[in-house]
Amino acid sequence: MYIYDSVQKIKREFIPMIKGRVSLYVCGPTVYDDAHLGHAKSALVFDLLTRVLRANSLDVTYARNITDIDDKIIKKASQQNKDIKEITDFYTDAFDKEMKAIGVNKPDIEPKATKSLDAIYELIQKLIDTNHAYKTNEGDVYFDTSSDSEYLSLSHRVQDEDDKQQRVESSQSKKNSADFALWKSVKDESLTFDSPFGKGRPGWHLECSAMIEKHLASKGTPFAIDIHGGGADLLFPHHENEAAQTRCATDHKLSNYWMHNGFVNIDGEKMSKSLGNSFFLKDALKEYDGEVLRFYLLSTHYRSNFNFNSDDLVLAKKRLDKIYRLKKRLFGLAKNTEKTEFKDQLLKVLSDDINISSALALIEEMISKTNETLDTAGKHKLLKKEAISNLDYIEEILGFGVKNAFEYFQFGVDEQKKQKIDELITLRNEAKKEKNFELSDKLRDEILSFGVSIMDTAQGTFWEKV
RNA sequence: GGUGCCAUCGCCAAGUGGUAAGGCCGCAGCCUGCAAAGCUGCUAUCCCCAGUUCAAAUCUGGGUGGCACCUCCA
């Protein structure tokens, strides 16, 4: 297994700290709004990573947090005149449902900030005790970035030249402009907690460090966890700050490997709410099968920036269709887990920093080869068995082809239409039997007007939504 | 302004020192009553310039053009 480490900026062989075991932590959503395509991309990337690690016989513990303490949540709650918890529960549930729709497995642990306050207090206290954090007159607690000689080593940033000046001009009581809040003193709002540092809320960066210590960190190892992941935008300042907190408060560094997935843009523009519908995953799911979205969002390398547009999405669907057509062709055959060369090769390329393009090329070559043999030697039992085993593996490791093939091709067609189409097909087949091709072609035109295509096969006539 | 990333066929997209994967689209053919699906065949020397090397899309330098981060952000 090889992983590109975005801190060292090289591809490194992945060697877990504890043989055979992997701890993976990914920054999850702040539950104040619907998930957008970027959330989906990140969740998909690390879902795939987890599957690949497991396929390599590694025992993975995957944690993805839910940030349920945040100013944006409070703002939303007051705007809608609702309880904080009502908001966070609503968006957490929605997130779960949407993730499921795109085939993202649930992480092993989903820690919430509100349930991790003990760890949060403990970490802040440690940072104060070791002089890495200080309290201000306003009651805030800040991390002292100047106390950490390795600060900015993660994101490779250079200290801002204007730092001194900013400090002078700033009315804040921060020691350095780069210092960030571990604890924000708040007295007059709905979501506050009584901590040893007074009433207030924890800083966002701190949550992750604390939750990792509480839920995932190994003791006595040089790093708390093996892999830390998230969107590329989190490298600075979020991950930089997380790393600083952990290294200063504990006897280990935060993570051995860092992985950052690229951005999702829409039609060449950065995502923003003003661009409308396609921004939210829930809206995309109304128009497209969740698995098509999964395939599309995963179809380019995870580190590249992704340009979401409907033309490419259609292209992705056509590729996924090929998997399903083969599945349809082999419908009804028993599952099996036979070893095949294809499976070895697939795992090999995916284990190379998730080379999805090579994986898809292998899959498409396998499909072509299988179809070709099926065309010329349709009754080849060994080949069919092997093909089934290959398809099962693609389902397991990539989550492609998990549905019933017939249902997949009929996505978004209601029962009434389905019935009508079936009736027309029956009529057409009767006409065909009587060699009344004029009528059968007329019936086909009628069927096509439902926005479907039909195909006559030895097993009967099937239709697919176009 | 600072830091970093990217530039491969009409489109999407791998490959990062050994002579350009795969998909879409297109064209020709097989199959089909005709189609659809499937199959076969055909289509690029890798933004520009210079250099290193027996050998470069792949390394170095310069240029041009995109983009991201530097404030909350997946």
Coordinates of C-alpha atoms (C1' of nucleotides) in Angstrom, one line a residue:
Chain A
M1 CA 0.0 0.0 0.0
Y2 CA 1.3 3.4 -1.0
I3 CA -0.2 6.7 0.2
Y4 CA 0.7 10.3 -0.9
D5 CA 1.5 12.2 2.2
S6 CA 0.4 15.7 1.7
V7 CA 2.7 17.0 4.5
Q8 CA 5.9 15.3 3.2
K9 CA 4.6 15.8 -0.3
I10 CA 5.8 12.4 -1.5
K11 CA 4.2 9.0 -2.0
R12 CA 5.2 6.8 0.9
E13 CA 4.8 3.2 1.5
F14 CA 2.1 2.8 4.1
I15 CA 3.4 1.1 7.2
P16 CA 1.0 1.1 10.2
M17 CA 2.4 1.8 13.6
I18 CA 0.8 -1.4 14.9
K19 CA 1.2 -4.3 12.5
G20 CA -2.1 -5.2 10.8
R21 CA -4.0 -2.3 12.3
V22 CA -4.9 1.2 11.0
S23 CA -6.4 4.2 12.8
L24 CA -7.9 6.7 10.4
Y25 CA -9.5 10.0 11.3
V26 CA -11.3 12.3 8.9
C27 CA -12.7 15.7 9.6
G28 CA -16.5 15.4 9.1
P29 CA -19.2 18.0 8.6
T30 CA -20.4 20.8 10.8
V31 CA -24.1 20.1 11.0
Y32 CA -25.7 23.4 10.3
D33 CA -26.7 23.0 6.6
D34 CA -27.2 20.4 3.9
A35 CA -24.2 18.5 2.7
H36 CA -22.8 19.7 -0.6
L37 CA -20.9 17.9 -3.3
G38 CA -17.6 18.6 -1.5
H39 CA -18.7 16.8 1.6
A40 CA -19.8 13.9 -0.6
K41 CA -16.4 13.8 -2.4
S42 CA -14.5 13.7 0.9
A43 CA -16.7 11.1 2.4
L44 CA -16.4 9.0 -0.8
V45 CA -12.7 9.2 -1.0
F46 CA -12.2 8.0 2.6
D47 CA -14.8 5.4 2.2
L48 CA -12.9 4.0 -0.7
L49 CA -9.6 4.3 1.2
T50 CA -11.1 2.3 4.1
R51 CA -12.3 -0.4 1.7
V52 CA -8.9 -0.7 0.0
L53 CA -7.1 -0.9 3.4
R54 CA -9.5 -3.6 4.5
A55 CA -9.0 -5.5 1.2
N56 CA -5.3 -5.4 2.1
S57 CA -6.2 -7.4 5.3
L58 CA -5.8 -4.5 7.6
D59 CA -7.9 -4.0 10.6
V60 CA -9.1 -0.4 10.2
T61 CA -10.7 1.8 12.8
Y62 CA -12.2 4.7 11.0
A63 CA -13.5 7.8 12.8
R64 CA -15.2 10.7 11.3
N65 CA -16.4 13.4 13.6
I66 CA -19.6 15.5 13.7
T67 CA -19.1 19.1 14.7
D68 CA -22.2 20.0 16.6
I69 CA -20.9 23.0 18.4
D70 CA -20.3 26.0 16.2
D71 CA -21.3 29.6 15.7
K72 CA -23.0 28.8 12.4
I73 CA -25.2 26.3 14.1
I74 CA -26.2 28.9 16.7
K75 CA -26.9 31.5 14.0
K76 CA -29.1 29.0 12.1
A77 CA -31.0 28.1 15.2
S78 CA -31.8 31.6 16.1
Q79 CA -32.8 32.4 12.5
Q80 CA -35.2 29.6 12.4
N81 CA -36.2 30.0 16.0
K82 CA -35.3 26.4 16.8
D83 CA -33.4 24.5 19.4
I84 CA -29.7 23.9 18.7
K85 CA -30.3 20.2 19.0
E86 CA -33.2 20.3 16.6
I87 CA -30.8 21.8 14.0
T88 CA -27.9 19.5 14.6
D89 CA -30.1 16.3 14.8
F90 CA -31.9 17.3 11.6
Y91 CA -28.7 17.8 9.6
T92 CA -26.9 14.8 11.1
D93 CA -29.8 12.6 10.0
A94 CA -29.9 14.2 6.6
F95 CA -26.1 13.7 6.2
D96 CA -26.5 10.0 7.2
K97 CA -29.2 9.4 4.7
E98 CA -27.4 11.1 1.9
M99 CA -24.2 9.3 2.6
K100 CA -26.1 6.0 2.5
A101 CA -27.6 7.0 -0.9
I102 CA -24.1 7.3 -2.4
G103 CA -22.9 4.1 -0.9
V104 CA -20.7 5.5 1.9
N105 CA -20.4 3.0 4.7
K106 CA -20.7 4.3 8.2
P107 CA -17.4 5.0 10.0
D108 CA -16.7 2.9 13.0
I109 CA -16.8 5.9 15.3
E110 CA -18.6 9.1 14.8
P111 CA -17.7 11.3 17.7
K112 CA -19.6 14.4 18.5
A113 CA -18.1 17.5 20.0
T114 CA -20.9 17.8 22.6
K115 CA -20.1 14.3 23.8
S116 CA -16.4 14.9 24.0
L117 CA -16.3 17.9 26.4
D118 CA -14.3 16.0 29.0
A119 CA -11.5 15.4 26.5
I120 CA -11.7 19.0 25.3
Y121 CA -11.3 20.4 28.9
E122 CA -8.5 18.0 29.5
L123 CA -6.6 19.0 26.4
I124 CA -7.0 22.7 27.1
Q125 CA -5.8 22.3 30.7
K126 CA -2.7 20.4 29.5
L127 CA -1.9 23.2 27.1
I128 CA -2.3 25.8 29.9
D129 CA -0.2 23.7 32.3
T130 CA 2.6 23.4 29.8
N131 CA 2.5 27.1 28.9
H132 CA 1.3 26.5 25.4
A133 CA -1.9 28.3 26.1
Y134 CA -2.9 31.4 27.9
K135 CA -6.0 33.1 29.2
T136 CA -6.9 36.6 28.2
N137 CA -8.7 39.2 30.2
E138 CA -11.8 38.5 28.3
G139 CA -11.8 35.0 29.5
D140 CA -10.8 33.4 26.2
V141 CA -8.1 30.7 26.1
Y142 CA -5.6 31.0 23.2
F143 CA -3.0 28.7 21.9
D144 CA 0.4 30.4 21.9
T145 CA 1.8 29.7 18.4
S146 CA 5.1 31.2 19.4
S147 CA 5.5 28.5 22.0
D148 CA 5.6 25.8 19.4
S149 CA 8.8 25.7 17.4
E150 CA 7.3 23.4 14.8
Y151 CA 4.3 25.5 14.1
L152 CA 3.7 25.8 10.3
S153 CA 5.7 22.7 9.7
L154 CA 2.6 20.9 8.4
S155 CA 1.4 23.4 5.8
H156 CA 5.0 24.7 5.1
R157 CA 3.9 28.3 5.4
V158 CA 6.2 31.1 6.2
Q159 CA 5.6 33.4 9.2
D160 CA 3.7 36.4 8.1
E161 CA 6.0 39.5 7.8
D162 CA 3.3 41.7 9.0
D163 CA 2.9 39.8 12.2
K164 CA 4.4 42.3 14.5
Q165 CA 2.5 45.2 13.0
Q166 CA -0.8 43.4 13.2
R167 CA -0.2 42.7 16.8
V168 CA 0.4 46.3 17.6
E169 CA -2.6 47.4 15.6
S170 CA -4.9 44.7 16.9
S171 CA -7.1 45.6 19.9
Q172 CA -7.3 41.9 20.7
S173 CA -5.3 40.5 23.6
K174 CA -3.7 37.8 21.5
K175 CA 0.0 37.5 21.9
N176 CA 0.6 36.6 18.2
S177 CA -1.8 37.2 15.4
A178 CA -1.6 33.5 14.5
D179 CA -2.8 32.4 17.9
F180 CA -6.2 30.7 17.8
A181 CA -8.9 30.2 20.3
L182 CA -9.1 27.0 22.3
W183 CA -11.9 28.3 24.4
K184 CA -14.2 31.2 23.6
S185 CA -15.8 32.9 26.4
V186 CA -19.5 33.5 25.7
K187 CA -22.1 34.5 28.2
D188 CA -25.2 35.6 26.5
E189 CA -26.0 32.9 24.0
S190 CA -27.8 29.7 24.0
L191 CA -25.1 27.2 23.5
T192 CA -22.6 27.5 26.3
F193 CA -20.9 25.1 28.6
D194 CA -19.5 25.5 32.0
S195 CA -15.9 24.6 31.9
P196 CA -13.0 25.0 34.3
F197 CA -12.1 28.1 32.1
G198 CA -15.5 29.7 32.5
K199 CA -18.7 29.7 30.5
G200 CA -18.2 29.4 26.8
R201 CA -17.5 27.2 23.8
P202 CA -14.5 25.2 22.6
G203 CA -12.6 26.3 19.5
W204 CA -13.2 24.3 16.4
H205 CA -9.6 23.2 15.9
L206 CA -9.4 21.8 19.4
E207 CA -12.4 19.5 19.0
C208 CA -10.6 17.2 16.5
S209 CA -7.4 16.9 18.6
A210 CA -9.5 16.2 21.7
M211 CA -11.7 13.6 20.0
I212 CA -8.7 11.9 18.5
E213 CA -7.1 11.6 21.9
K214 CA -10.3 10.3 23.4
H215 CA -11.6 7.9 20.7
L216 CA -8.7 6.8 18.6
A217 CA -5.2 7.6 19.8
S218 CA -2.8 4.7 20.5
K219 CA -0.8 5.0 23.6
G220 CA 3.0 4.8 23.6
T221 CA 3.3 5.3 19.8
P222 CA 5.1 8.2 18.1
F223 CA 1.9 9.3 16.5
A224 CA -1.7 9.3 17.8
I225 CA -3.1 7.9 14.6
D226 CA -1.8 6.4 11.3
I227 CA -3.8 8.6 8.8
H228 CA -5.5 11.9 9.1
G229 CA -7.7 13.0 6.2
G230 CA -9.9 15.8 5.1
G231 CA -10.4 18.4 2.3
A232 CA -7.5 20.2 0.9
D233 CA -8.7 23.5 2.4
L234 CA -8.3 22.1 5.9
L235 CA -4.5 21.8 5.7
F236 CA -4.3 25.3 6.9
P237 CA -5.2 26.5 9.4
H238 CA -7.3 23.6 10.7
H239 CA -4.9 20.7 10.5
E240 CA -1.9 22.9 11.3
N241 CA -3.6 23.9 14.5
E242 CA -4.7 20.4 15.3
A243 CA -1.2 19.1 14.9
A244 CA 0.2 21.9 17.1
Q245 CA -2.2 21.2 19.9
T246 CA -1.5 17.5 20.0
R247 CA 2.2 17.7 19.8
C248 CA 2.4 20.3 22.5
A249 CA -0.1 18.6 24.9
T250 CA 0.8 15.0 24.5
D251 CA 3.9 12.9 24.1
H252 CA 3.1 12.0 20.5
K253 CA 2.6 13.8 17.2
L254 CA -0.8 13.8 15.7
S255 CA -0.6 11.6 12.6
N256 CA 1.9 9.6 10.6
Y257 CA 0.3 10.2 7.2
W258 CA -1.9 13.1 6.0
M259 CA -4.2 12.8 3.1
H260 CA -6.1 15.7 1.5
N261 CA -8.7 15.4 -1.2
G262 CA -9.1 18.0 -4.0
F263 CA -11.8 20.5 -4.4
V264 CA -15.1 20.1 -6.2
N265 CA -15.9 23.0 -8.5
I266 CA -19.1 23.4 -10.4
D267 CA -19.0 24.2 -14.1
G268 CA -15.5 25.6 -13.6
E269 CA -16.5 27.8 -10.7
K270 CA -15.9 27.5 -7.1
M271 CA -19.0 26.2 -5.3
S272 CA -21.1 28.8 -3.8
K273 CA -24.7 28.9 -2.8
S274 CA -25.5 31.5 -5.4
L275 CA -24.9 28.9 -8.1
G276 CA -28.1 27.1 -7.0
N277 CA -29.4 23.6 -7.0
S278 CA -26.5 21.4 -7.9
F279 CA -24.6 22.7 -4.9
F280 CA -26.4 20.3 -2.5
L281 CA -26.1 16.6 -2.6
K282 CA -29.8 16.2 -1.8
D283 CA -30.6 18.1 -5.0
A284 CA -28.2 16.0 -7.1
L285 CA -29.8 12.9 -5.7
K286 CA -33.2 14.0 -6.9
E287 CA -32.0 13.9 -10.5
Y288 CA -29.4 11.1 -10.4
D289 CA -29.0 7.7 -9.0
G290 CA -26.8 7.8 -5.9
E291 CA -24.5 5.3 -7.3
V292 CA -24.0 7.3 -10.5
L293 CA -23.0 10.2 -8.3
R294 CA -20.7 7.9 -6.4
F295 CA -19.1 6.7 -9.6
Y296 CA -18.8 10.2 -11.0
L297 CA -17.2 11.8 -8.0
L298 CA -14.8 8.9 -7.5
S299 CA -13.9 8.6 -11.2
T300 CA -11.0 11.0 -11.1
H301 CA -8.0 10.9 -8.7
Y302 CA -8.9 12.0 -5.2
R303 CA -6.1 14.6 -5.1
S304 CA -7.1 16.4 -8.3
N305 CA -9.6 19.2 -8.3
F306 CA -12.9 18.0 -9.6
N307 CA -15.0 19.9 -12.0
F308 CA -18.6 18.9 -11.6
N309 CA -20.8 19.3 -14.6
S310 CA -23.7 17.4 -16.1
D311 CA -21.9 16.4 -19.3
D312 CA -19.2 14.6 -17.5
L313 CA -21.8 13.1 -15.2
V314 CA -23.6 11.6 -18.2
L315 CA -20.2 10.2 -19.3
A316 CA -19.7 8.6 -15.9
K317 CA -23.2 7.0 -16.1
K318 CA -22.3 5.4 -19.4
R319 CA -19.2 3.9 -17.8
L320 CA -21.2 2.6 -14.9
D321 CA -23.8 1.2 -17.3
K322 CA -21.2 -1.1 -18.7
I323 CA -20.7 -2.7 -15.4
Y324 CA -24.4 -3.2 -15.0
R325 CA -24.9 -4.5 -18.5
L326 CA -22.4 -7.3 -17.8
K327 CA -24.1 -7.9 -14.5
K328 CA -27.4 -8.2 -16.3
R329 CA -25.9 -10.6 -18.8
L330 CA -24.8 -12.8 -15.9
F331 CA -28.0 -12.4 -14.0
G332 CA -29.0 -15.3 -11.8
L333 CA -25.6 -17.0 -11.5
A334 CA -24.5 -17.9 -8.0
K335 CA -22.0 -15.6 -6.3
N336 CA -18.5 -16.9 -5.6
T337 CA -15.2 -15.6 -4.3
E338 CA -12.9 -17.4 -6.7
K339 CA -9.4 -15.9 -6.9
T340 CA -8.8 -14.2 -10.2
E341 CA -5.9 -12.4 -11.8
F342 CA -8.1 -9.4 -12.4
K343 CA -8.9 -9.1 -8.7
D344 CA -5.2 -9.1 -7.8
Q345 CA -4.5 -6.4 -10.4
L346 CA -7.4 -4.3 -9.3
L347 CA -6.3 -4.3 -5.7
K348 CA -2.7 -3.6 -6.7
V349 CA -3.6 -0.4 -8.6
L350 CA -6.0 0.8 -5.9
S351 CA -3.3 0.2 -3.3
D352 CA -1.1 2.6 -5.2
D353 CA -2.5 5.8 -3.7
I354 CA -5.9 4.9 -5.0
N355 CA -5.2 5.0 -8.7
I356 CA -8.9 4.9 -9.7
S357 CA -8.2 5.6 -13.4
S358 CA -6.1 2.5 -13.7
A359 CA -8.7 0.6 -11.8
L360 CA -11.5 1.7 -14.2
A361 CA -9.3 0.8 -17.2
L362 CA -8.8 -2.7 -15.7
I363 CA -12.5 -3.0 -15.1
E364 CA -13.4 -1.9 -18.6
E365 CA -10.8 -4.2 -20.2
M366 CA -12.2 -7.1 -18.1
I367 CA -15.8 -6.3 -19.2
S368 CA -14.8 -6.2 -22.9
K369 CA -12.9 -9.4 -22.6
T370 CA -15.8 -11.1 -20.8
N371 CA -18.4 -9.8 -23.3
E372 CA -16.2 -10.9 -26.2
T373 CA -15.9 -14.4 -24.8
L374 CA -19.6 -14.5 -24.0
D375 CA -20.4 -13.5 -27.6
T376 CA -18.3 -16.3 -29.0
A377 CA -18.6 -19.0 -26.4
G378 CA -21.8 -18.2 -24.4
K379 CA -21.9 -21.3 -22.4
H380 CA -18.4 -21.0 -21.0
K381 CA -19.1 -21.9 -17.4
L382 CA -15.7 -21.3 -15.9
L383 CA -15.5 -17.9 -17.5
K384 CA -18.9 -16.9 -16.2
K385 CA -17.9 -18.0 -12.7
E386 CA -14.8 -15.9 -12.9
A387 CA -16.7 -12.9 -14.2
I388 CA -19.2 -13.1 -11.4
S389 CA -16.3 -13.2 -8.9
N390 CA -14.8 -10.2 -10.5
L391 CA -18.1 -8.2 -10.4
D392 CA -18.5 -9.2 -6.7
Y393 CA -15.1 -7.8 -6.0
I394 CA -15.9 -4.5 -7.8
E395 CA -19.0 -4.2 -5.6
E396 CA -17.1 -4.9 -2.4
I397 CA -14.1 -2.7 -3.0
L398 CA -15.5 0.1 -5.0
G399 CA -19.2 0.0 -4.3
F400 CA -20.0 -0.1 -8.0
G401 CA -22.8 -2.4 -9.3
V402 CA -24.4 -3.0 -5.9
K403 CA -27.9 -2.8 -7.1
N404 CA -30.2 -5.1 -9.0
A405 CA -29.2 -4.4 -12.6
F406 CA -32.8 -4.1 -13.8
E407 CA -33.8 -1.7 -11.2
Y408 CA -30.7 0.4 -11.8
F409 CA -31.6 0.9 -15.4
Q410 CA -35.1 1.9 -14.5
F411 CA -34.2 4.7 -12.1
G412 CA -36.7 7.4 -11.9
V413 CA -39.4 5.7 -13.9
D414 CA -42.7 5.4 -12.0
E415 CA -44.8 2.2 -11.8
Q416 CA -47.5 3.4 -14.1
K417 CA -45.0 4.0 -16.9
K418 CA -43.2 0.7 -16.3
Q419 CA -46.5 -1.1 -16.7
K420 CA -47.3 0.7 -19.9
I421 CA -43.8 0.0 -21.3
D422 CA -44.2 -3.7 -20.5
E423 CA -47.5 -3.8 -22.2
L424 CA -46.1 -2.2 -25.4
I425 CA -43.2 -4.6 -25.4
T426 CA -45.6 -7.5 -25.2
L427 CA -47.6 -6.1 -28.2
R428 CA -44.4 -5.5 -30.1
N429 CA -43.1 -9.0 -29.5
E430 CA -46.4 -10.4 -30.8
A431 CA -46.1 -8.2 -33.9
K432 CA -42.5 -9.4 -34.4
K433 CA -43.6 -13.0 -34.1
E434 CA -46.0 -12.4 -37.0
K435 CA -43.3 -10.6 -38.8
N436 CA -45.4 -7.5 -38.9
F437 CA -42.4 -5.2 -38.7
E438 CA -44.2 -2.1 -39.7
L439 CA -46.3 -2.4 -36.5
S440 CA -43.5 -3.5 -34.3
D441 CA -41.4 -0.5 -35.4
K442 CA -44.3 1.7 -34.7
L443 CA -44.7 0.2 -31.2
R444 CA -41.0 0.7 -30.7
D445 CA -41.2 4.3 -31.5
E446 CA -44.0 4.6 -29.0
I447 CA -41.8 2.9 -26.3
L448 CA -38.9 5.1 -27.1
S449 CA -41.0 8.1 -26.5
F450 CA -41.0 7.2 -22.8
G451 CA -37.4 8.1 -22.8
V452 CA -36.1 4.6 -22.8
S453 CA -34.2 2.4 -25.1
I454 CA -35.0 -1.3 -25.7
M455 CA -32.9 -4.2 -26.6
D456 CA -33.9 -7.7 -27.9
T457 CA -31.8 -10.5 -26.4
A458 CA -31.9 -14.2 -26.3
Q459 CA -33.4 -13.9 -22.8
G460 CA -36.1 -11.5 -24.0
T461 CA -36.7 -7.8 -24.6
F462 CA -35.3 -5.4 -22.0
W463 CA -35.6 -1.7 -21.7
E464 CA -33.4 0.9 -20.1
K465 CA -34.0 4.5 -19.2
V466 CA -31.8 6.7 -21.4
Chain B
rG1 C1' 2.0 40.5 -2.3
rG2 C1' 3.2 35.4 0.0
rU3 C1' 2.8 29.9 -0.6
rG4 C1' 1.6 25.9 -3.6
rC5 C1' -0.7 23.0 -7.5
rC6 C1' -1.8 22.1 -12.6
rA7 C1' -1.1 22.2 -18.3
rU8 C1' -1.5 14.7 -22.1
rC9 C1' -6.4 13.1 -28.5
rG10 C1' -12.9 17.1 -29.9
rC11 C1' -14.3 15.9 -24.4
rC12 C1' -13.1 13.2 -19.5
rA13 C1' -8.6 11.1 -17.8
rA14 C1' -4.0 7.5 -16.2
rG15 C1' 1.1 7.3 -16.8
rU16 C1' 6.3 10.8 -13.5
rG17 C1' 13.2 8.4 -17.1
rG18 C1' 12.7 3.5 -21.6
rU19 C1' 9.7 4.9 -26.3
rA20 C1' 1.6 7.5 -25.0
rA21 C1' -3.8 3.0 -20.4
rG22 C1' -9.1 3.5 -20.3
rG23 C1' -13.9 5.9 -21.3
rC24 C1' -17.2 9.3 -24.2
rC25 C1' -17.9 11.1 -29.1
rG26 C1' -16.8 10.0 -34.5
rC27 C1' -15.9 6.7 -38.8
rA28 C1' -15.9 1.6 -40.9
rG29 C1' -17.4 -3.5 -40.1
rC30 C1' -19.7 -8.0 -37.6
rC31 C1' -24.3 -9.3 -35.2
rU32 C1' -29.8 -7.8 -35.9
rG33 C1' -36.0 -8.1 -40.0
rC34 C1' -34.3 -3.0 -38.8
rA35 C1' -32.5 -1.2 -34.2
rA36 C1' -30.4 -1.1 -29.3
rA37 C1' -26.7 -3.6 -26.6
rG38 C1' -22.2 -6.3 -27.4
rC39 C1' -17.8 -7.2 -30.4
rU40 C1' -13.7 -5.9 -34.1
rG41 C1' -10.7 -2.1 -36.5
rC42 C1' -9.2 3.3 -37.1
rU43 C1' -8.0 8.4 -34.5
rA44 C1' -2.5 12.2 -30.0
rU45 C1' 4.3 12.3 -29.1
rC46 C1' 2.2 14.8 -24.3
rC47 C1' 1.5 24.2 -23.7
rC48 C1' 6.3 26.8 -25.6
rC49 C1' 11.8 27.4 -25.5
rA50 C1' 16.5 25.8 -23.7
rG51 C1' 19.3 22.1 -21.0
rU52 C1' 20.7 17.1 -18.5
rU53 C1' 20.7 11.9 -20.5
rC54 C1' 22.2 6.5 -24.7
rA55 C1' 16.9 7.5 -23.7
rA56 C1' 12.1 12.8 -21.2
rA57 C1' 5.2 13.6 -21.5
rU58 C1' 8.1 12.2 -17.2
rC59 C1' 14.3 15.6 -14.5
rU60 C1' 16.4 21.0 -14.5
rG61 C1' 16.0 26.3 -15.9
rG62 C1' 13.0 30.1 -18.3
rG63 C1' 8.4 31.5 -20.5
rU64 C1' 3.0 31.4 -21.3
rG65 C1' -1.8 30.0 -19.5
rG66 C1' -5.2 28.1 -15.7
rC67 C1' -6.3 27.3 -10.5
rA68 C1' -6.1 27.0 -5.2
rC69 C1' -4.8 28.5 -0.2
rC70 C1' -3.2 32.8 2.8
rU71 C1' -10.7 34.7 6.8
rC72 C1' -15.2 30.2 7.9
rC73 C1' -15.0 26.1 4.6
rA74 C1' -14.9 19.0 2.6

